[in-house]
């Protein structure tokens, strides 16, 4: 078997890449270890930056997002018992759309399948060989070992995938002394926008998915087992920490998300490229993960088109450096939001006072609020 681009992983990065390549007349095969159902149900963050929204519309994926997504013109930071709204529309003239990552994934799978795209779910034992000269993906499907020869392989297999070790990049890594316990509840959101709440002994986040579903997060210790948190305990803590009215409802989902900053450099070795979580992770404060994955594959799809159709290697040679500029901007923003809003278990009085001062400055200075807004709604692609 042969294809132009062999893609490992059917998350937002792998699926969108295959969609963009198909639009450019380039064939690809996507290999995914999980089932279609699993991939479509996996609950992740749900904030689309403005450049992500524009790109999805531009490439024919905006239909359901525009009907069902929730456009937001701002977020609130809550601390010392008060809400402070950051008005994106006023500060930067753009906003975000709240639309779950799994909805984007469903739309992408539907679009690829309608187009005759080659998506192979439930494959196992994926291997990558010959990345310097003759790239080959190996995998097992329905009990049979197969080989797929490719011009180029792209690792879109997330943080725990098998492609990053093949690139053997340098890594920058930071872990945080807390995690998020996230729930999805069948309860009508009472607030129209997200609330990032810095309570004196912990952080909580109020978000939503639809007029019927609320998404909520609590800062918890990093080794937390979600099973130790009963529904009643979760609601009690949310009421206490958010300090604001919330509707309760049956939980649809409950899980713990680790907090990590991680960047692999370079994002390429030979004919193997990395994109999305396979190459970098941000802590979820600011919801940059999927947006970064999408920005990577936009750059890569254009570069691969120039290379595979015209033999022009400039784009693929610049790919890693181009993406890493945006990646590091998002790393800084996510680290900064995380540091400003969470309660660090070992913080002393000095650090706590600095943190409060930073929060006050961010909501009271138009310059500081504009910087938050500009990063949150997403810097234009190609601008950093
Ligand atoms: N073989 C085949 N598929 C694999 C393998 C493997 N060895 N290892 C992992 N995968 C699949 C996973 O099952 C998953 O479906 O690769 C996919 C990676 O998808 P994501 O983790 O969603 O990563 P990405 O597409 O880069 O999207 C980034 O995901 O983690 C979130 O917050 C992050 O929103 C961000 C987004
Ligand atoms: C979410 O709605 O899941 C969400 C929103 C904002 C974040 C992270 C997650 O910063």
Short mmCIF file of C-alpha atoms and ligand atoms in Angstrom, two decimals, residues 44-47 180 194 196 205 207 209 215 217 284-287 376, ligand 2:
data_model
loop_
_atom_site.label_atom_id
_atom_site.label_comp_id
_atom_site.label_asym_id
_atom_site.label_seq_id
_atom_site.Cartn_x
_atom_site.Cartn_y
_atom_site.Cartn_z
CA UNK A 44 -11.91 17.83 26.26
CA UNK A 45 -11.88 21.64 26.34
CA UNK A 46 -14.33 23.66 24.30
CA UNK A 47 -13.03 27.12 23.44
CA UNK A 180 -8.28 19.92 37.48
CA UNK A 194 -16.85 31.76 31.46
CA UNK A 196 -12.19 32.01 36.13
CA UNK A 205 -13.68 27.52 36.43
CA UNK A 207 -17.88 27.03 31.63
CA UNK A 209 -21.31 23.49 26.37
CA UNK A 215 -18.90 22.43 32.33
CA UNK A 217 -13.61 22.54 36.96
CA UNK A 284 -5.76 24.00 30.19
CA UNK A 285 -6.08 27.51 31.67
CA UNK A 286 -6.86 29.54 28.55
CA UNK A 287 -7.88 26.48 26.48
CA UNK A 376 -7.25 34.65 24.67
C1 LIG B 2 -13.92 24.18 28.82
O1 LIG B 2 -15.03 24.70 28.59
O2 LIG B 2 -13.77 22.96 28.81
C2 LIG B 2 -12.76 25.05 29.12
C3 LIG B 2 -12.90 26.42 29.05
C4 LIG B 2 -11.82 27.23 29.35
C5 LIG B 2 -10.61 26.68 29.72
C6 LIG B 2 -10.47 25.30 29.76
C7 LIG B 2 -11.54 24.48 29.47
O3 LIG B 2 -9.59 27.50 30.03
#
